[in-house]
Coordinates of C-alpha atoms in Angstrom, one line a residue:
M10 CA -10.9 -16.2 60.4
T11 CA -9.0 -15.9 63.0
R12 CA -9.7 -17.2 66.9
K13 CA -10.6 -13.0 67.2
N14 CA -13.1 -12.8 64.7
K15 CA -14.8 -16.0 66.0
L16 CA -14.9 -14.9 69.3
A17 CA -16.5 -12.2 68.1
V18 CA -19.1 -13.7 65.9
L19 CA -19.7 -16.3 69.5
I20 CA -20.1 -12.8 71.6
M21 CA -23.1 -11.0 69.2
I22 CA -24.7 -14.4 69.2
L23 CA -24.7 -14.5 73.3
I24 CA -25.7 -10.8 73.0
G25 CA -28.7 -11.0 70.5
A26 CA -30.2 -14.3 72.2
G27 CA -29.0 -12.4 76.3
I28 CA -31.5 -9.1 74.9
F29 CA -34.1 -11.7 73.2
I30 CA -34.8 -13.7 76.5
Y31 CA -35.0 -9.9 78.7
E32 CA -37.4 -9.0 76.2
A33 CA -39.1 -12.3 76.7
R34 CA -39.4 -13.1 80.0
D35 CA -42.5 -11.5 80.9
L36 CA -44.4 -12.9 78.1
N37 CA -46.8 -15.8 78.3
G38 CA -44.2 -18.5 76.8
A39 CA -47.2 -21.2 75.3
Q40 CA -48.9 -17.7 73.4
L41 CA -45.4 -16.8 72.1
I42 CA -44.8 -20.5 70.7
H43 CA -48.4 -20.2 69.5
E44 CA -48.0 -17.0 67.3
L45 CA -44.5 -18.6 66.0
L46 CA -47.1 -21.7 64.6
T47 CA -49.0 -20.0 63.1
L48 CA -46.4 -17.4 61.4
D49 CA -47.4 -17.1 57.1
L50 CA -44.8 -18.7 56.1
K51 CA -45.1 -17.0 52.1
W52 CA -44.2 -13.7 53.4
L53 CA -41.5 -14.8 55.9
L54 CA -40.1 -15.8 52.2
V55 CA -40.5 -13.2 51.1
A56 CA -39.0 -10.9 53.9
F57 CA -36.0 -13.7 53.3
L58 CA -35.7 -13.3 49.8
L59 CA -35.7 -8.9 49.8
M60 CA -32.4 -10.1 51.4
F61 CA -30.7 -12.1 49.3
G62 CA -32.1 -10.1 46.7
S63 CA -30.3 -7.2 48.1
W64 CA -26.8 -8.8 48.2
I65 CA -27.4 -10.3 44.4
I66 CA -27.7 -6.1 43.6
E67 CA -24.9 -5.2 45.8
T68 CA -22.8 -8.4 43.6
F69 CA -23.5 -6.4 40.6
V70 CA -22.5 -3.3 41.2
V71 CA -19.0 -4.7 42.3
Q72 CA -19.6 -6.8 38.6
I73 CA -19.8 -2.9 36.7
F74 CA -17.2 -1.5 38.9
I75 CA -14.8 -4.6 38.3
R76 CA -15.6 -5.1 34.7
S77 CA -12.4 -4.1 32.3
E78 CA -10.5 -5.5 29.6
A79 CA -8.0 -6.4 32.5
D80 CA -10.4 -7.3 34.7
D81 CA -13.8 -9.0 35.7
L82 CA -15.9 -11.2 37.6
D83 CA -18.4 -14.1 37.5
F84 CA -20.9 -14.1 39.9
K85 CA -20.2 -16.5 42.1
T86 CA -16.8 -14.8 43.0
A87 CA -18.4 -11.7 43.4
L88 CA -21.0 -12.7 45.6
R89 CA -19.1 -13.3 48.1
V90 CA -18.0 -9.9 48.2
P91 CA -21.0 -8.7 49.8
L92 CA -21.2 -11.8 52.0
V93 CA -18.1 -11.0 53.5
E94 CA -19.0 -7.6 54.2
Q95 CA -21.9 -8.8 55.5
L96 CA -19.9 -10.9 57.9
F97 CA -17.5 -7.9 59.5
N98 CA -19.9 -5.5 59.0
A99 CA -21.5 -7.2 61.9
I100 CA -18.8 -8.3 64.1
T101 CA -17.2 -4.6 64.4
P102 CA -17.6 -1.6 65.8
M103 CA -19.7 0.3 63.6
A104 CA -19.3 -1.3 61.2
S105 CA -15.8 -0.5 60.4
G106 CA -14.5 -3.7 59.5
G107 CA -16.2 -4.2 56.1
Q108 CA -14.1 -2.1 53.8
P109 CA -11.1 -3.6 55.0
A110 CA -12.5 -7.8 54.3
Q111 CA -14.2 -6.5 50.8
L112 CA -10.0 -5.8 50.2
F113 CA -9.3 -9.1 50.9
A114 CA -12.4 -11.0 49.2
L115 CA -11.9 -8.9 46.3
M116 CA -7.2 -10.0 46.7
Q117 CA -8.3 -13.3 47.6
S118 CA -9.7 -13.6 43.8
G119 CA -6.8 -12.3 41.8
V120 CA -8.3 -8.7 41.9
E121 CA -4.9 -6.3 42.4
A122 CA -4.8 -4.5 45.8
G123 CA -5.1 -0.7 43.8
R124 CA -7.8 -2.3 41.4
A125 CA -9.5 -3.6 44.7
S126 CA -8.7 -0.5 47.0
S127 CA -10.7 2.1 43.9
V128 CA -13.3 0.0 43.2
L129 CA -14.3 0.1 46.9
L130 CA -13.9 3.5 47.0
M131 CA -16.1 4.3 44.7
K132 CA -18.8 1.8 45.6
F133 CA -18.6 3.2 49.4
V134 CA -18.9 6.6 47.7
V135 CA -22.5 5.8 45.5
Y136 CA -23.6 3.6 49.0
Q137 CA -23.6 6.8 50.7
F138 CA -25.1 9.0 48.1
M139 CA -27.6 7.0 48.1
V140 CA -28.5 6.2 51.6
L141 CA -28.6 10.0 52.1
I142 CA -30.9 10.5 49.2
N143 CA -33.2 7.6 51.4
F144 CA -32.9 9.4 54.7
V145 CA -33.9 13.0 53.0
L146 CA -37.1 11.6 51.4
T147 CA -38.1 9.7 53.9
L148 CA -37.6 12.4 56.2
F149 CA -39.8 15.0 54.8
I150 CA -42.2 11.0 54.2
G151 CA -42.2 10.6 58.0
F152 CA -40.1 12.7 60.7
D153 CA -43.2 14.2 62.2
Q154 CA -44.7 11.0 62.7
V155 CA -41.4 10.3 64.3
S156 CA -40.5 13.6 66.1
K157 CA -44.3 13.7 67.2
H158 CA -44.3 10.2 69.6
F159 CA -40.6 9.6 70.2
G160 CA -38.8 12.7 70.6
A161 CA -36.0 10.3 72.4
L162 CA -35.3 9.0 69.3
A163 CA -35.6 12.0 66.8
L164 CA -32.2 13.8 68.2
F165 CA -30.5 10.3 67.4
I166 CA -31.8 10.5 63.5
V167 CA -31.1 14.0 63.4
F168 CA -27.5 13.5 64.9
G169 CA -27.2 10.3 62.2
F170 CA -28.0 12.4 59.3
V171 CA -26.2 15.7 60.2
I172 CA -23.1 13.2 60.5
H173 CA -23.8 11.5 57.3
V174 CA -24.0 14.7 55.6
V175 CA -20.5 16.0 57.4
V176 CA -19.1 12.5 55.4
I177 CA -20.6 13.5 51.9
V178 CA -19.4 16.7 52.1
G179 CA -16.0 15.8 53.3
L180 CA -16.0 13.3 50.5
L181 CA -17.0 16.5 48.0
M182 CA -14.8 18.7 49.9
V183 CA -11.5 16.4 48.4
M184 CA -13.3 15.5 44.7
Y185 CA -13.5 18.7 44.2
Y186 CA -12.0 21.0 45.9
Y187 CA -8.7 18.7 46.7
K188 CA -6.4 21.6 47.7
F189 CA -8.4 23.2 50.3
T190 CA -9.2 20.1 51.7
K191 CA -5.4 19.5 52.8
K192 CA -5.1 23.1 54.3
L193 CA -7.6 22.5 56.2
V194 CA -7.1 19.5 57.5
N195 CA -4.2 20.4 58.6
S196 CA -4.8 23.8 59.9
V197 CA -7.3 21.9 62.3
M198 CA -4.3 19.3 63.4
I199 CA -2.3 22.4 65.1
P200 CA -4.5 22.7 67.5
I201 CA -5.2 19.3 68.5
G202 CA -1.3 19.3 68.3
W203 CA -1.8 20.9 71.4
F204 CA -2.5 18.1 73.4
V205 CA -0.6 14.9 72.0
K206 CA 2.9 15.1 70.7
P207 CA 4.6 15.9 68.3
E208 CA 5.2 12.8 66.9
K209 CA 1.8 11.3 67.0
K210 CA 0.3 15.2 65.5
L211 CA 2.6 13.8 62.6
A212 CA 2.1 10.1 62.1
M213 CA -1.8 11.3 62.5
Q214 CA -1.6 14.5 59.9
S215 CA 0.7 11.8 57.6
N216 CA -1.9 9.7 57.3
L217 CA -5.1 11.9 56.7
D218 CA -2.6 13.2 54.0
H219 CA -2.3 9.9 52.8
K220 CA -5.9 9.1 52.8
I221 CA -7.1 12.6 51.1
D222 CA -4.3 12.2 48.5
T223 CA -5.3 8.2 47.5
F224 CA -9.5 9.2 48.0
Y225 CA -8.7 12.3 45.8
A226 CA -7.0 9.6 42.8
E227 CA -9.0 7.5 43.2
S228 CA -11.6 9.7 42.9
L229 CA -11.2 11.3 39.1
H230 CA -12.2 7.4 37.9
L231 CA -15.7 7.9 39.2
K232 CA -16.0 11.4 37.0
R233 CA -14.8 9.2 34.4
E234 CA -17.2 6.8 34.9
K235 CA -20.5 8.7 34.6
K236 CA -22.3 5.9 32.9
R237 CA -21.1 2.7 35.4
V238 CA -21.9 5.2 38.1
I239 CA -25.4 5.7 37.3
K240 CA -25.9 2.0 36.5
A241 CA -24.5 2.0 40.4
C242 CA -26.4 4.3 41.6
L243 CA -29.8 2.9 40.1
L244 CA -28.9 -0.4 41.2
T245 CA -28.0 0.9 44.8
L246 CA -31.7 2.4 45.6
V247 CA -33.4 -0.7 44.5
Q248 CA -30.7 -2.5 46.5
L249 CA -31.3 -0.4 49.4
L250 CA -35.4 -0.6 48.9
F251 CA -35.4 -4.3 49.4
Y252 CA -33.3 -3.5 52.8
Y253 CA -35.2 -1.4 53.6
A254 CA -38.7 -3.6 53.0
V255 CA -38.3 -6.4 55.0
P256 CA -40.4 -5.7 58.3
Y257 CA -42.8 -5.1 56.2
F258 CA -43.2 -8.7 55.2
V259 CA -42.3 -9.2 59.1
L260 CA -45.0 -8.1 59.8
L261 CA -47.6 -9.5 56.9
S262 CA -45.9 -13.2 58.4
L263 CA -47.2 -12.5 62.0
G264 CA -50.5 -11.1 61.1
V265 CA -50.6 -7.1 61.2
S266 CA -51.9 -6.3 57.8
H267 CA -53.2 -2.0 58.8
V268 CA -49.7 -1.3 58.0
S269 CA -48.9 0.9 55.0
I270 CA -45.4 -0.2 53.2
V271 CA -44.5 2.8 53.1
E272 CA -44.2 4.1 56.9
V273 CA -42.7 0.6 57.6
I274 CA -39.8 2.1 55.4
V275 CA -39.6 5.4 56.7
L276 CA -39.1 3.8 60.3
H277 CA -36.8 1.5 59.1
V278 CA -34.8 4.2 57.1
M279 CA -34.8 5.6 60.9
I280 CA -34.1 2.4 62.7
V281 CA -30.6 1.5 60.5
M282 CA -30.3 4.9 61.0
I283 CA -30.2 5.0 65.3
V284 CA -28.0 1.6 64.4
S285 CA -25.4 4.0 62.6
L286 CA -24.4 5.8 66.2
F287 CA -24.0 3.2 68.0
P288 CA -19.9 1.9 68.8
I289 CA -21.3 -1.6 69.7
P290 CA -21.0 -4.0 66.6
G291 CA -24.3 -4.2 64.1
G292 CA -25.5 -1.5 67.1
T293 CA -27.0 -4.2 69.6
G294 CA -29.3 -3.2 71.9
G295 CA -29.5 0.1 70.1
A296 CA -31.2 -1.3 67.1
E297 CA -34.0 -4.0 69.1
Y298 CA -34.8 -0.9 70.9
S299 CA -35.1 1.2 68.7
F300 CA -37.9 -1.8 66.8
K301 CA -39.5 -2.0 69.7
T302 CA -40.2 1.2 70.3
L303 CA -41.4 2.4 66.8
F304 CA -43.6 -0.4 65.5
A305 CA -45.3 -0.6 69.7
T306 CA -47.1 1.2 68.1
Y307 CA -48.5 -1.1 64.9
V308 CA -48.0 -4.0 67.3
A309 CA -50.7 -4.5 70.5
S310 CA -49.1 -8.1 70.8
P311 CA -46.2 -7.9 73.4
S312 CA -45.9 -11.5 72.3
K313 CA -46.1 -10.5 68.2
L314 CA -43.6 -7.3 68.4
I315 CA -40.7 -9.3 70.7
L316 CA -40.9 -11.9 67.9
G317 CA -41.4 -10.1 64.8
M318 CA -38.2 -7.9 66.8
L319 CA -36.4 -11.5 66.8
L320 CA -36.8 -12.3 63.0
W321 CA -36.2 -9.1 62.0
R322 CA -32.9 -9.0 64.1
F323 CA -32.3 -12.2 62.6
L324 CA -33.4 -11.4 58.9
T325 CA -31.0 -7.8 58.7
Y326 CA -27.9 -8.8 61.5
Y327 CA -27.4 -12.8 62.1
L328 CA -28.3 -14.0 58.2
G329 CA -25.5 -12.1 56.7
M330 CA -22.9 -13.2 59.5
I331 CA -24.1 -16.7 58.7
C332 CA -24.0 -16.6 55.2
G333 CA -20.6 -14.8 55.4
I334 CA -19.2 -17.7 57.9
I335 CA -19.8 -19.6 54.5
A336 CA -18.3 -17.9 52.0
M337 CA -15.5 -17.5 54.0
A338 CA -14.8 -20.9 54.3
F339 CA -14.9 -21.0 50.6
P340 CA -12.1 -19.1 48.9
P341 CA -12.6 -17.9 45.2
K342 CA -9.9 -19.5 43.0
S343 CA -7.9 -16.5 42.3
K344 CA -6.8 -15.9 38.8
R345 CA -3.4 -16.0 39.1
T346 CA -3.4 -19.2 40.6

């Protein structure tokens, strides 16, 4: 890790600690310690296993897309990819560092850069589609409940949904309407040219054209690899289900048993959608606020709610950072050496 990355990790940990201290400022310290000491550890263990299970399933997805006559990755090497992704998603705004970090991890393992890019692109498309499917299902199941009690958050949820739909539509247009999409992008660049210098506009247009060309070329792999894509889709659905179920078992560990796992999964999907809109790494601040707001109706005790928020945040955010740092500390032995 570079010094800049280490500084980013430290800053996010300090911000997270500051948020927890602020939220706990009015709580009874003895009560908070009592809640911590009386946790039902078996349910907390299940929550841990679900998080690790989601990374293991993502590892299988990586192996599915990598596997060919020329390339293959053993499980240990492939596991490093989602762990490194967790770290760089956590310390970069809008999780923008996850893709380049995965590319670097695959290249360290001896996978050729073009092949690695193709694998990550297929993985990204599958993941985005499965997130959207999960979100649409949960909108039908639980949006009325959220919009009724939390109007402001409901607007964030709708905005997040719109952004994901736009991303998916854009990807589909490149895959199936390549020439039209290029013309459309070039048309959009015309009014942008009114506000930027000609050389900057030319650089932006060249960069966009390159990205569209690259995605179109790689999308042809998706069309040819239908069986792999279907397998990856099913595994990604399970991966997301594991992840979304984590707060349910956190609540059980706190003795909050009067909630439905379906309701908790719906709320967690909503939280993840809200967090994706915050430009701060990890959606810090927005994540904690969303958790408190959406789960306050289920957890009457303020100390349990804050402790639940801390445990959930550790499992779904800081644990990934820790595992990613460990994975970075042990680079794989390249097949080329």
